[in-house]
Structure formats: structure tokens, C-alpha cells
mmCIF file of C-alpha atoms in Angstrom:
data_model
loop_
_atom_site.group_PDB
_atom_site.id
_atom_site.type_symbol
_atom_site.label_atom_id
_atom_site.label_comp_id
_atom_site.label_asym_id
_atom_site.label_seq_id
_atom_site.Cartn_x
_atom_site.Cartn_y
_atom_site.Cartn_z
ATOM 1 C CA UNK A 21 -196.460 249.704 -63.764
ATOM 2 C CA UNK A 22 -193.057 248.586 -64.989
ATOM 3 C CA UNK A 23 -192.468 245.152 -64.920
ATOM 4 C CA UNK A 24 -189.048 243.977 -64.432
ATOM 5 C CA UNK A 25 -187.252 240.295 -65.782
ATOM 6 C CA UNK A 26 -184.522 239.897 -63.284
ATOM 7 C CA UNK A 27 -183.305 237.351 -65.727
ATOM 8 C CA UNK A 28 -182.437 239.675 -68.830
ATOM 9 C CA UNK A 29 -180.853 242.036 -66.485
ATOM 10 C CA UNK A 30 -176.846 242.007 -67.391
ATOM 11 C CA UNK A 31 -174.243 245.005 -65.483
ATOM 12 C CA UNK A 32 -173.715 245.864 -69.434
ATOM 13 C CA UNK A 33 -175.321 249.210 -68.754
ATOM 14 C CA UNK A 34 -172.844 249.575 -65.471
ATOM 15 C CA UNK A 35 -170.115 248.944 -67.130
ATOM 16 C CA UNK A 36 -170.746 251.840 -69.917
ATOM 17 C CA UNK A 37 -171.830 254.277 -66.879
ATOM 18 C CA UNK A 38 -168.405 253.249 -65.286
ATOM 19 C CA UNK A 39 -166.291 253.411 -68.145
ATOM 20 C CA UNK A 40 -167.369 256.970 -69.319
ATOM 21 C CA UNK A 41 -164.157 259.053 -68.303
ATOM 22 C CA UNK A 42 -162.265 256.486 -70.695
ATOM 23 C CA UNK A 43 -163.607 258.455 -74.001
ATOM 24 C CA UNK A 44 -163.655 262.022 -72.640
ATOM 25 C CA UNK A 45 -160.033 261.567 -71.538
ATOM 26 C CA UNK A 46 -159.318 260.488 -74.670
ATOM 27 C CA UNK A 47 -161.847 263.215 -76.736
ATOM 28 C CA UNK A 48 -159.128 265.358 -74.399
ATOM 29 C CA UNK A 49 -155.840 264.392 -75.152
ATOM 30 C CA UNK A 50 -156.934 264.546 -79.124
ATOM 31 C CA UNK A 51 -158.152 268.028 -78.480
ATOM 32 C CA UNK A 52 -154.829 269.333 -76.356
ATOM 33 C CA UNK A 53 -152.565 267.712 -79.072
ATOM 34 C CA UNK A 54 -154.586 269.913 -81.669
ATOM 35 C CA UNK A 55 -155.261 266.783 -83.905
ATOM 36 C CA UNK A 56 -158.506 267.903 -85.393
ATOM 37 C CA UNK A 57 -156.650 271.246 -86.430
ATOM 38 C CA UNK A 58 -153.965 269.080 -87.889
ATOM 39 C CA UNK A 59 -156.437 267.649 -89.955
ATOM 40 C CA UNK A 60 -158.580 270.257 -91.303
ATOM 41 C CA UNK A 61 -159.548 270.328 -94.807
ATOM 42 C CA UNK A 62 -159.535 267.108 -95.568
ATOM 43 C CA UNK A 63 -155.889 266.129 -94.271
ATOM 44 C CA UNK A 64 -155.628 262.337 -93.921
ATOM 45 C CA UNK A 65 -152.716 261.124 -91.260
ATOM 46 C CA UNK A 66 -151.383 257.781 -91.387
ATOM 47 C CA UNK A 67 -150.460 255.995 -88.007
ATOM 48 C CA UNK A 68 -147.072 256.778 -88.882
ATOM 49 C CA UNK A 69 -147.661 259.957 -89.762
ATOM 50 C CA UNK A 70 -149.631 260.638 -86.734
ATOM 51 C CA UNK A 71 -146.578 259.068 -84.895
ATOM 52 C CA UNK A 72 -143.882 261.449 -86.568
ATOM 53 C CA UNK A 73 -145.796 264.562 -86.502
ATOM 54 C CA UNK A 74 -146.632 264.554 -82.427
ATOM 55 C CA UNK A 75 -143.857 263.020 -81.133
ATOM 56 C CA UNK A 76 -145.678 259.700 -80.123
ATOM 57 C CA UNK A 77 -144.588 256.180 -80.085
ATOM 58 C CA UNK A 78 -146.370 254.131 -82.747
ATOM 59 C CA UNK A 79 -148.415 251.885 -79.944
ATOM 60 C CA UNK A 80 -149.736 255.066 -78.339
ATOM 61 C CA UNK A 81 -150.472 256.928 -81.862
ATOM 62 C CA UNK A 82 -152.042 253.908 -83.312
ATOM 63 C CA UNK A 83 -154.533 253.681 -80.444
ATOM 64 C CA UNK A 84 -155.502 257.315 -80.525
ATOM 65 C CA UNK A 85 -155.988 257.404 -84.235
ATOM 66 C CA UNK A 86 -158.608 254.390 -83.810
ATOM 67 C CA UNK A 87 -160.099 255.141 -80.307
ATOM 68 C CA UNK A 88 -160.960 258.591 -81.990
ATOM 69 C CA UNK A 89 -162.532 256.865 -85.167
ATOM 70 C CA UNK A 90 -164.766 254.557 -82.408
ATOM 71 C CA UNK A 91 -166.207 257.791 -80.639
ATOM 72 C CA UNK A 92 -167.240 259.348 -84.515
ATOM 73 C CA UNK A 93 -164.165 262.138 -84.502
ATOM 74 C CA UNK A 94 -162.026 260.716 -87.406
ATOM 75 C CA UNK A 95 -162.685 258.402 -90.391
ATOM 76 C CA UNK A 96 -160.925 255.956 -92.237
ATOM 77 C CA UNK A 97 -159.510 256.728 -95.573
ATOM 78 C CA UNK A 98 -157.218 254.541 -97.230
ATOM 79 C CA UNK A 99 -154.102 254.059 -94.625
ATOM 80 C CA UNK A 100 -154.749 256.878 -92.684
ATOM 81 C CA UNK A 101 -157.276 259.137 -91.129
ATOM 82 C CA UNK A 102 -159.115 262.057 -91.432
ATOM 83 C CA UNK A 103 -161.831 264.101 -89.175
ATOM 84 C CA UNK A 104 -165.380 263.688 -89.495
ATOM 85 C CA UNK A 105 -167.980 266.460 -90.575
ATOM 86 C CA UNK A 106 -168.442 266.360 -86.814
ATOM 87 C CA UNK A 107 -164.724 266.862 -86.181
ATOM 88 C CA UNK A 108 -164.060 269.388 -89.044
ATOM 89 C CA UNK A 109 -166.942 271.806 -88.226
ATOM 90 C CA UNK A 110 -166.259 271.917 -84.336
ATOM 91 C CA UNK A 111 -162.765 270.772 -83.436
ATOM 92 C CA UNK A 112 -160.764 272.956 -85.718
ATOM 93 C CA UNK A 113 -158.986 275.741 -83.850
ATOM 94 C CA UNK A 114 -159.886 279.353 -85.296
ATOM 95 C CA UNK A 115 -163.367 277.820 -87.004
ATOM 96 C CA UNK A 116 -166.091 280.068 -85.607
ATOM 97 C CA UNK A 117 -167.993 277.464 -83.717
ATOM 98 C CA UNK A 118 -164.762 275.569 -82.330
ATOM 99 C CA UNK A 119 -165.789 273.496 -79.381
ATOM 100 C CA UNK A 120 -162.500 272.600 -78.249
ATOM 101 C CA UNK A 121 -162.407 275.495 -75.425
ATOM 102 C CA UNK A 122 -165.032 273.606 -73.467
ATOM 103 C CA UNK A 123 -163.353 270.221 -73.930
ATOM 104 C CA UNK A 124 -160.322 271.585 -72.105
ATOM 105 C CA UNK A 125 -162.094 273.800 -69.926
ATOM 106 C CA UNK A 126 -163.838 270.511 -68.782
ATOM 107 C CA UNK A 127 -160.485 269.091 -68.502
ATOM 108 C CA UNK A 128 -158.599 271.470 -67.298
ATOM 109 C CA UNK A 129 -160.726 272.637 -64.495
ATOM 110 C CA UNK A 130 -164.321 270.164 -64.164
ATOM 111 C CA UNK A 131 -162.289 267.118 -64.359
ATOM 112 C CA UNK A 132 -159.984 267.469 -61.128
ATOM 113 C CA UNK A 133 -162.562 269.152 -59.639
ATOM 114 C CA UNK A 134 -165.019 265.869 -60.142
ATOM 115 C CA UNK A 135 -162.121 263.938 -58.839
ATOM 116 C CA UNK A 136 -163.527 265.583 -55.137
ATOM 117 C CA UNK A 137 -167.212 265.388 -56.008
ATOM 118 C CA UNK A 138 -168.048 263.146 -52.850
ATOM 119 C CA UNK A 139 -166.099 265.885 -50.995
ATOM 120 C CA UNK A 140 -168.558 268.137 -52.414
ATOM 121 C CA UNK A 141 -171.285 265.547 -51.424
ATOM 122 C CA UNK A 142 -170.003 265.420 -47.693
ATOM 123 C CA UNK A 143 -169.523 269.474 -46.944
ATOM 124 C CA UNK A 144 -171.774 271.372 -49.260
ATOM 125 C CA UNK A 145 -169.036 273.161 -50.358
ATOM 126 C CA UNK A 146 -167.435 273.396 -54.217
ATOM 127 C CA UNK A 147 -164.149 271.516 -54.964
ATOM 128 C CA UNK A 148 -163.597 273.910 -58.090
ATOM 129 C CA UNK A 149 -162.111 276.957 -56.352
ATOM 130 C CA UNK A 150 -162.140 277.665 -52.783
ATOM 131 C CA UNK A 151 -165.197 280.297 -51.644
ATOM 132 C CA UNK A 152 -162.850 281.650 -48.369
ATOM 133 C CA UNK A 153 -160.827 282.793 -51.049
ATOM 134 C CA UNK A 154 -162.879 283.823 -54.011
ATOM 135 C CA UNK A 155 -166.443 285.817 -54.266
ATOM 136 C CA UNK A 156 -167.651 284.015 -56.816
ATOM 137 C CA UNK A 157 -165.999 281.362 -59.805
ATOM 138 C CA UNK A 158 -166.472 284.085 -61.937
ATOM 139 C CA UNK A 159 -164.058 286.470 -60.793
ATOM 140 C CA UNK A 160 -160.680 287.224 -62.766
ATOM 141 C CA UNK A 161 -158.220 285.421 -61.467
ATOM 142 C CA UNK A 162 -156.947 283.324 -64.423
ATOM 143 C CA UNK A 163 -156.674 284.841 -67.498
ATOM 144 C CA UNK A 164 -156.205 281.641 -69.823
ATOM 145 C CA UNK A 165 -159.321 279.587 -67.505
ATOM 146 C CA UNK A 166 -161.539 282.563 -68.270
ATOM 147 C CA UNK A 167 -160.705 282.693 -72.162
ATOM 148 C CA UNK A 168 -161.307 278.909 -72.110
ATOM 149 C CA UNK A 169 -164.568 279.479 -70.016
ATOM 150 C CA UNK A 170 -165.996 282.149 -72.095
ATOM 151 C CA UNK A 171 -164.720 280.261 -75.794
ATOM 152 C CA UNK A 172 -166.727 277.119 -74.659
ATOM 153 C CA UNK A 173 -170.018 278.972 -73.382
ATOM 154 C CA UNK A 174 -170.048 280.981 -76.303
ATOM 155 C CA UNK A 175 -169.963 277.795 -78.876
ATOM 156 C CA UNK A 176 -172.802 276.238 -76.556
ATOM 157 C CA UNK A 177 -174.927 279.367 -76.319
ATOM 158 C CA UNK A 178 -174.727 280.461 -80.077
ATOM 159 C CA UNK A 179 -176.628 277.155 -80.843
ATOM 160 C CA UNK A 180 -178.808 277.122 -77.908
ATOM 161 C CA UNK A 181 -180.057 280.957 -78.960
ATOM 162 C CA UNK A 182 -180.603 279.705 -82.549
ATOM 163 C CA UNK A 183 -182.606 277.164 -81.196
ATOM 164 C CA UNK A 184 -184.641 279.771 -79.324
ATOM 165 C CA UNK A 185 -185.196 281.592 -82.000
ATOM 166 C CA UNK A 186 -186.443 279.205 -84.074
ATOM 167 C CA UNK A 187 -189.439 278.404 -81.199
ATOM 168 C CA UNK A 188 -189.627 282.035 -79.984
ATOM 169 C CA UNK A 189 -190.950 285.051 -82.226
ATOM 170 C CA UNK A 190 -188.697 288.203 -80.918
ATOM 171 C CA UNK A 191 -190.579 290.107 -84.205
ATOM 172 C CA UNK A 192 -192.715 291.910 -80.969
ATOM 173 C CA UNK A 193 -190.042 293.290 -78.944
ATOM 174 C CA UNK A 194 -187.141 296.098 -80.320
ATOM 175 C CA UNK A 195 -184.707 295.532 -77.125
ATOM 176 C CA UNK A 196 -183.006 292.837 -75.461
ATOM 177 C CA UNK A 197 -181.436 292.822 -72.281
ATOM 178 C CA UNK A 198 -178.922 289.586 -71.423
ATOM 179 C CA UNK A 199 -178.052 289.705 -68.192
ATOM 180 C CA UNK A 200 -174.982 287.802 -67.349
ATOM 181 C CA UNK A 201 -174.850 287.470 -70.748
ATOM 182 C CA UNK A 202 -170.950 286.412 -70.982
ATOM 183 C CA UNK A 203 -169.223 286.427 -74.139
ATOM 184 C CA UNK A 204 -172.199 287.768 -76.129
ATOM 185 C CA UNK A 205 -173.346 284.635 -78.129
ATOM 186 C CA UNK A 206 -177.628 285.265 -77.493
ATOM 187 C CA UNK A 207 -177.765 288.465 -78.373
ATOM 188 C CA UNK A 208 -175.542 288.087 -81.382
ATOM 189 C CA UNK A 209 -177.257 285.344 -82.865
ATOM 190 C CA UNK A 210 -180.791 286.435 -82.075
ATOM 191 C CA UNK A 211 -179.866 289.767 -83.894
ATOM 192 C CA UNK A 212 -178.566 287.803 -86.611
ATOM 193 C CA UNK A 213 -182.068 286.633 -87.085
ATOM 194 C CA UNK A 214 -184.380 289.404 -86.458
ATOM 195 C CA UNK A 215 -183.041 292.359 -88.188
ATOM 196 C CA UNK A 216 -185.121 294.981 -86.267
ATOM 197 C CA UNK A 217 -183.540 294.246 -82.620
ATOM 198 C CA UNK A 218 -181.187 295.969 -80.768
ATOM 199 C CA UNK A 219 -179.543 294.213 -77.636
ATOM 200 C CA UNK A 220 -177.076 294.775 -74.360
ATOM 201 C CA UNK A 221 -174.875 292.443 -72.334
ATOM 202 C CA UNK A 222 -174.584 293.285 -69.013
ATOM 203 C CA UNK A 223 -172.293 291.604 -67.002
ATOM 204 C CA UNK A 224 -168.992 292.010 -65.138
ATOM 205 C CA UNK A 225 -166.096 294.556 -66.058
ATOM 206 C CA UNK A 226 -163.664 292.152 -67.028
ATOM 207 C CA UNK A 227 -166.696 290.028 -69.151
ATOM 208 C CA UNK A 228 -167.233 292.905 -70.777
ATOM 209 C CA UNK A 229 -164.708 293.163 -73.227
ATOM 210 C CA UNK A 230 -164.834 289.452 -74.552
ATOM 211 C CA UNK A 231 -168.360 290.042 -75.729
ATOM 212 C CA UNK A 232 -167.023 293.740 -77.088
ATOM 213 C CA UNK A 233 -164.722 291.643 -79.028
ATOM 214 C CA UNK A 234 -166.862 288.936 -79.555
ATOM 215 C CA UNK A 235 -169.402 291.290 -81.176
ATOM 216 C CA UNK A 236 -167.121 293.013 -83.671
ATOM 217 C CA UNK A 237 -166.348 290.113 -85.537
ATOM 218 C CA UNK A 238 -169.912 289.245 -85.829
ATOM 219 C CA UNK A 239 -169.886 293.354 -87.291
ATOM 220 C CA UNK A 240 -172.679 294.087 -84.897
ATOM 221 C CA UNK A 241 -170.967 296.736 -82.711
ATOM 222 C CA UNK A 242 -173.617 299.464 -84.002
ATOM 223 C CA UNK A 243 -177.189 297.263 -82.628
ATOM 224 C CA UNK A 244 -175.293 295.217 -79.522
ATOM 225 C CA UNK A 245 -173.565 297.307 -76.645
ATOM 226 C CA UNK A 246 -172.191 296.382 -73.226
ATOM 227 C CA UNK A 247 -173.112 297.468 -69.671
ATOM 228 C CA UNK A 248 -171.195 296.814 -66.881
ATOM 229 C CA UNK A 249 -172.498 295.694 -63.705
ATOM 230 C CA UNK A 250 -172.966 293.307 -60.793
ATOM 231 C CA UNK A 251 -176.564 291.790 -61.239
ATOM 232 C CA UNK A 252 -175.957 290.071 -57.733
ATOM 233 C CA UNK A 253 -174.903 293.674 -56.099
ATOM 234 C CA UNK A 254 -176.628 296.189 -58.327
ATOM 235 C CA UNK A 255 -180.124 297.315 -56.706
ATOM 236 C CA UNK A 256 -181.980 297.585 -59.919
ATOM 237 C CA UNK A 257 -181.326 296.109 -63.448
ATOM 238 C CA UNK A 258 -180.703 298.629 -66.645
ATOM 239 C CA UNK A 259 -183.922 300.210 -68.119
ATOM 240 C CA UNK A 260 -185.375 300.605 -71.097
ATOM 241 C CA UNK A 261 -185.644 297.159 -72.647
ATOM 242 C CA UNK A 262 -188.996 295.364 -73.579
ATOM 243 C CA UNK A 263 -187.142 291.786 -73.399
ATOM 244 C CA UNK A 264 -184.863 290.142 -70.445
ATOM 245 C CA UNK A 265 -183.110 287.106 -70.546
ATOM 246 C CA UNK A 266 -181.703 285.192 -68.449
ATOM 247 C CA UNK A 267 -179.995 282.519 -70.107
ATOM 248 C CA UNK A 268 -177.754 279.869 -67.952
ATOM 249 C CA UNK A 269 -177.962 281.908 -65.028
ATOM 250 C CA UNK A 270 -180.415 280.767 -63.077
ATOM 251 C CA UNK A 271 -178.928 277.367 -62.140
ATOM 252 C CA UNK A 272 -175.824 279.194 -60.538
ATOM 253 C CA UNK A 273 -177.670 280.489 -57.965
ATOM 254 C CA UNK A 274 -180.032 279.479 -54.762
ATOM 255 C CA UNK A 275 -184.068 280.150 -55.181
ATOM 256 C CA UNK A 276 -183.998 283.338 -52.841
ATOM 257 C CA UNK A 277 -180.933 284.722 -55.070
ATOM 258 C CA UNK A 278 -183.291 283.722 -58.693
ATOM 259 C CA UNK A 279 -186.289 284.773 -56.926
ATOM 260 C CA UNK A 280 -184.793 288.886 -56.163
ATOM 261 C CA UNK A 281 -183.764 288.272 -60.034
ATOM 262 C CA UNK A 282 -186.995 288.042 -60.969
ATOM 263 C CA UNK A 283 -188.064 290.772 -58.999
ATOM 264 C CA UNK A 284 -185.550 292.712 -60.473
ATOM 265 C CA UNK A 285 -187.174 292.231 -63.699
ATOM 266 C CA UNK A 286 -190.212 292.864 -63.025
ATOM 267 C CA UNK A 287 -189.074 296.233 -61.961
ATOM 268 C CA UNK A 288 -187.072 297.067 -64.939
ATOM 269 C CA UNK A 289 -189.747 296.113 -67.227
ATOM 270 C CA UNK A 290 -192.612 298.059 -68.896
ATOM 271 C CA UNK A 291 -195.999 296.378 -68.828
ATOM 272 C CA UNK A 292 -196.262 294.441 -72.048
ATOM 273 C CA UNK A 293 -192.323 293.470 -70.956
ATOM 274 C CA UNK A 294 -191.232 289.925 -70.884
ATOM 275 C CA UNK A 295 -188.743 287.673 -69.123
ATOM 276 C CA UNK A 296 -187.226 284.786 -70.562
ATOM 277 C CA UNK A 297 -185.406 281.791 -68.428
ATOM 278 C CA UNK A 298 -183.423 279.818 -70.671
ATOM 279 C CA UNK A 299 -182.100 276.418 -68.695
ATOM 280 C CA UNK A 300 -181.958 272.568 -68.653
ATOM 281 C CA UNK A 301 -184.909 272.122 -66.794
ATOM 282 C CA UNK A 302 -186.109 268.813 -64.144
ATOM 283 C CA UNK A 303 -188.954 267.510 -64.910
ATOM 284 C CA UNK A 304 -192.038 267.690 -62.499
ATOM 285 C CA UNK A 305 -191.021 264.738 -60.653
ATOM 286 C CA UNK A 306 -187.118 265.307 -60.611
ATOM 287 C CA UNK A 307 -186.343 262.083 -62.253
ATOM 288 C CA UNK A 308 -184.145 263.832 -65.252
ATOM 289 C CA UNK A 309 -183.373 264.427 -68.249
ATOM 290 C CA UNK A 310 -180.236 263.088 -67.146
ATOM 291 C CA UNK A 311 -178.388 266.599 -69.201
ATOM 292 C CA UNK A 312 -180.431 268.789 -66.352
ATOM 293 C CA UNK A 313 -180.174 266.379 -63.585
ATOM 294 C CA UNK A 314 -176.096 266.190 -64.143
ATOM 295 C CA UNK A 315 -175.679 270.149 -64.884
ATOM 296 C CA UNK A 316 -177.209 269.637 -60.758
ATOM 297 C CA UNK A 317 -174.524 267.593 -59.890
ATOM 298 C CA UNK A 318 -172.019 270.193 -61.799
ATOM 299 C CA UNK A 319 -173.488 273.073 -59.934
ATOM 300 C CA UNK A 320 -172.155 271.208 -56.986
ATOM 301 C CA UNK A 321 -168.695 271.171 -57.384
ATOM 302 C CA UNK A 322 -168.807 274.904 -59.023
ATOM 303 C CA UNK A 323 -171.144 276.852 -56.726
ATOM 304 C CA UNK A 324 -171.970 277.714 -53.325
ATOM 305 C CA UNK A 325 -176.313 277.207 -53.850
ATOM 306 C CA UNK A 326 -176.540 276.380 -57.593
ATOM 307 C CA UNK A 327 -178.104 273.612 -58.708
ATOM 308 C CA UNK A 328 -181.127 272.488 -61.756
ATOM 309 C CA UNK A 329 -184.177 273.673 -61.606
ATOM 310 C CA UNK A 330 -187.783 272.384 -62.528
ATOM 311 C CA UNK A 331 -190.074 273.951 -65.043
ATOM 312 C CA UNK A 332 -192.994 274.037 -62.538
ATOM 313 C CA UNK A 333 -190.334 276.083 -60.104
ATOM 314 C CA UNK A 334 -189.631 278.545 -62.503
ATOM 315 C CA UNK A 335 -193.287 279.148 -62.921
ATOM 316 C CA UNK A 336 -194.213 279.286 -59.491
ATOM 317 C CA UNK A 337 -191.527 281.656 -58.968
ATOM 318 C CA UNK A 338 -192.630 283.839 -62.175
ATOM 319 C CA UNK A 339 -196.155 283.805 -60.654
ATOM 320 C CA UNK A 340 -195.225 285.037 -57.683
ATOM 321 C CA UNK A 341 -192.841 287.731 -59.031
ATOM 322 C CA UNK A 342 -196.499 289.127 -60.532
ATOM 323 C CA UNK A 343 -195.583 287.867 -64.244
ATOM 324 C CA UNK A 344 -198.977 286.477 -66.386
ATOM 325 C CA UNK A 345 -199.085 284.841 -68.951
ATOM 326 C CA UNK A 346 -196.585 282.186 -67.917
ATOM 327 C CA UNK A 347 -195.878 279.491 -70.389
ATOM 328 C CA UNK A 348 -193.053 277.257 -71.752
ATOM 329 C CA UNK A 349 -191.458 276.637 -74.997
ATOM 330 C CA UNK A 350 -189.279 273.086 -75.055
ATOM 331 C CA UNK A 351 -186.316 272.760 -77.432
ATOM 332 C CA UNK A 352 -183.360 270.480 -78.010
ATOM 333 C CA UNK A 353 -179.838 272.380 -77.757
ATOM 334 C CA UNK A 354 -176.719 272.087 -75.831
ATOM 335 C CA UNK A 355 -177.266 274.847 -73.191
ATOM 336 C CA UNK A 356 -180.847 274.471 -72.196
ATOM 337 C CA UNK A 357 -183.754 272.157 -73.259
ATOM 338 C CA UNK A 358 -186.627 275.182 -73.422
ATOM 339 C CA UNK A 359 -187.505 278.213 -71.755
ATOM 340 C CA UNK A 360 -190.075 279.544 -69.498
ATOM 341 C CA UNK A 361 -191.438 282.925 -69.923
ATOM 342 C CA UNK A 362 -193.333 285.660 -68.063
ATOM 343 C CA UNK A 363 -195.231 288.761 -69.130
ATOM 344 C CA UNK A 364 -195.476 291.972 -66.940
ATOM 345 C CA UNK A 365 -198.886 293.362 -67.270
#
């Protein structure tokens, strides 16, 4: 038992939860005014400079310059700025990891959207896009929100697939299936690693070609291939492949929709097959991590039935699918925090 001294107790904690939008709007506005990219390779800006170059008054370019320093994006160096190793690896437009597409897909789209969250709270019903008008928030209806969409899941999921295979030996299995696998990032990195496998994406027609393109740059258009499909309409998954993933996917959906998923692979798979769930996971008692327990609150404003998951649901639900040899594998990454897996006999 937890005891608690009233007396030490301050709203300091309150105050930082309540004051959290201040640095992401700011993280924002650095990000839209391309200010990392400005300084890449080790540019240094003075206030001035900064001033001159985006068209700012001094006041406003002087307080950007140093509330970017305080959050750990630029540096001081002399009389001016520069970006951080932080800043110069992930901010600069064109870099291959660039994180800046999920800063302004957060801004562009989450952000308004949150604006509504007890909306969401009061009618079930996402404040992102409008379901009596739209299938899914995944369909094609802006061009630019998709790019940004897909450019910030594929920075995220590049490092969460290292991560996984770093704790997960794919030496046993020759082909990967991703399902819903977006832009391309798992199977390209996991390939990267293990020289022997062969994977697909199989997502939506107009997904497709971002990971097409995605994979060509990585020069891995000859071991990773695209199939398109509906995994939410399609009766049965593609064949053939000794390894499914479902990576990020999961949380999108209700537990009858994830359930018929996992049925699905069971299906699709040989015995000896396995399925992979890749998430932020609740713990047992649904107390956090606060990453998975916030993703939740995320999957309210974006989805219909989405929302976290435990790791003890996604075994139950593997058990009862008729997987063995259930287990779990925690990591630290961006996208998920481990993964829970399930053998076909």
C-alpha cells in the first residue's frame, strides 16, 4: 500500500499535464516554417537571422529560437542557433527518417480533431472525419493528408520493426505477410536484416503504390511485392506465407472485427505458421503505460470501435483462434511496446 503525504502534494504536476499543447504547438510551428531544414548541416541562425530569413518580427523569432532550444531541438552556438543531433537526424526534410510528416499530420488533422474530444466522449462517435460520409479514415479523399499520414507511420514503423527484429528471430520463416501494412516500413526493414526473407504488403489500392515507391528506394523491389485488397471485406487473406503480421492494426478496430482477423490467419497459415500482433499494449489491470492508454483515447476521435488493447486480450483471443504456443516479446519503440505471438499447429 501507497502511502500518501497530503502535505508534499503541490498542482506542479497539473500544471505540466495542462500546459502540454504549449510545446507541441510550438514543436509545430518550427516544423511548418521548415526551420530544422534551414538548419541542416550544421547551419547556425542568429535571432536576427532567424528574423530576416522567415519573415518574423524579432519578439516572435527570438522566442521560437529559445522555446525550441528548451524542448532539446536547437542548441546554442555562439550568437545563434543550430539543431540538435535530435533535430538534424529527424527534422530535416528529404532525410530518410524525417519525422516532420507526423508532426503536421498531428497538427493538421489530430489537433482540431482533439479540440472535440469530449464530443467524442459524449456520442461515441469520431470528431476526425465524419463516418455518414466516409467508410473508413483510410479512404482517399485527401491526397496531401494521406502523404502526410503514410510519411509519419512509415518513420514510426521503420524503428518499431528494427526493434522487433532485434527481440524476434525471423531466421525460421522465408515469407512475410503485412497486412495493412501501409507505406511498407516492416517489411523493408525486417528484410534489411534477414537476408533470406521475402515479404508482401497487402493493403488498399491507393496504399499500394506508396509502399511500391517506398520500396524502390530501399532497392528491394525484387524480395518485397504488393497485393491489393480489403482485409475488412476480403473473405480469406493471401496464401502462401509462413509469417503474418499485423502491426498497428489491431487497435483500429472492435474485438469481433480483430477476432475474424485472427481467424483469418489461422486459415491462411500452414501449421508451423505464425502470427505476430505488434501494438502498445494495457497492462493487465488497464492502468497504462500512459503511450497505450492515450493511443485509446486517439482511437476515439479517429475510429468508429478502435481503441488499446491488453496483452492478456490478445492472448485470449489467439487462444481461442486455435494458436499454441502463445507468448510475448516486450520492447521499447515508438509504434508498439512488444508483440504477442501465436503458432498454428
Amino acid at each position: 500500500m501507497t502511502v500518501t503525504n497530503e502535505s508534499n502534494l503541490t498542482p506542479l504536476p497539473l500544471l505540466q499535464l495542462s500546459s502540454g499543447f504549449s510545446s507541441f504547438k510550438t514543436f509545430a510551428a518550427a516544423v511548418e516554417l521548415s526551420l530544422f531544414t534551414r538548419l541542416a548541416d550544421g547551419r547556425t541562425m542568429s535571432v536576427s537571422e532567424a528574423a530576416a530569413e522567415f519573415g518574423l518580427p524579432h519578439r516572435p523569432a527570438d522566442l521560437l529560437l529559445t522555446a525550441c532550444a528548451s524542448l532539446g531541438l536547437l542548441e546554442r552556438r555562439g550568437d545563434g542557433y543550430g539543431n540538435t543531433a535530435l533535430a538534424e537526424k529527424f527534422l530535416v526534410e528529404g532525410r530518410p527518417y524525417y519525422f516532420g510528416g507526423l508532426v503536421r499530420f498531428y497538427d493538421k488533422r489530430e489537433y482540431p480533431a482533439w479540440d472535440r474530444v469530449l464530443d467524442a466522449l459524449r456520442t461515441d462517435k469520431p470528431t476526425a472525419w465524419d463516418p455518414e460520409v466516409q467508410d473508413s479514415p483510410f479512404v482517399a479523399e485527401d491526397s496531401q493528408m494521406l502523404q502526410l499520414f503514410w510519411d509519419a507511420m512509415h518513420c514510426i514503423s521503420t524503428f518499431t520493426a528494427r526493434a522487433l527484429g532485434e527481440v524476434y528471430d525471423f531466421g525460421r520463416h522465408s515469407r512475410l505477410l503485412d497486412v495493412g501494412g501501409g507505406s511498407g516500413a516492416f517489411p523493408i526493414e525486417l528484410c534489411r536484416h534477414y537476408a533470406h526473407l521475402s515479404a508482401t504488403v497487402y493493403d488498399l489500392p491507393h496504399v499500394c503504390p506508396i509502399a511500391d515507391s517506398k520500396i524502390a528506394d530501399a532497392g528491394l523491389s525484387g524480395r518485397i511485392t504488393t497485393v491489393t485488397g480489403d482485409f475488412l471485406r476480403d473473405a480469406a487473406l493471401p496464401a502462401g506465407y509462413d509469417v503474418i503480421l499485423y502491426s498497428m492494426i489491431m487497435h483500429d478496430w472492435g474485438e469481433d472485427t480483430d477476432r475474424e482477423l485472427l481467424r483469418r490467419a489461422y486459415e491462411a497459415l500452414a501449421p508451423g505458421g505464425v502470427v505476430i500482433i505488434s501494438e502498445l499494449m494495457l497492462n493487465a489491470d488497464r492502468t497504462g503505460p500512459a503511450e497505450a492508454a492515450l493511443m485509446g483515447m486517439n482511437m476515439l476521435i479517429e475510429t468508429t470501435a478502435g481503441k488499446n488493447y491488453s496483452e492478456t486480450e490478445y492472448m485470449n483471443w489467439l487462444q481461442d483462434a486455435k494458436f499454441s504456443d502463445i507468448r510475448t516479446l516486450p520492447f521499447v519503440a515508438a509504434g508498439a511496446n512488444g508483440v504477442v505471438i501465436g503458432v498454428k499447429d
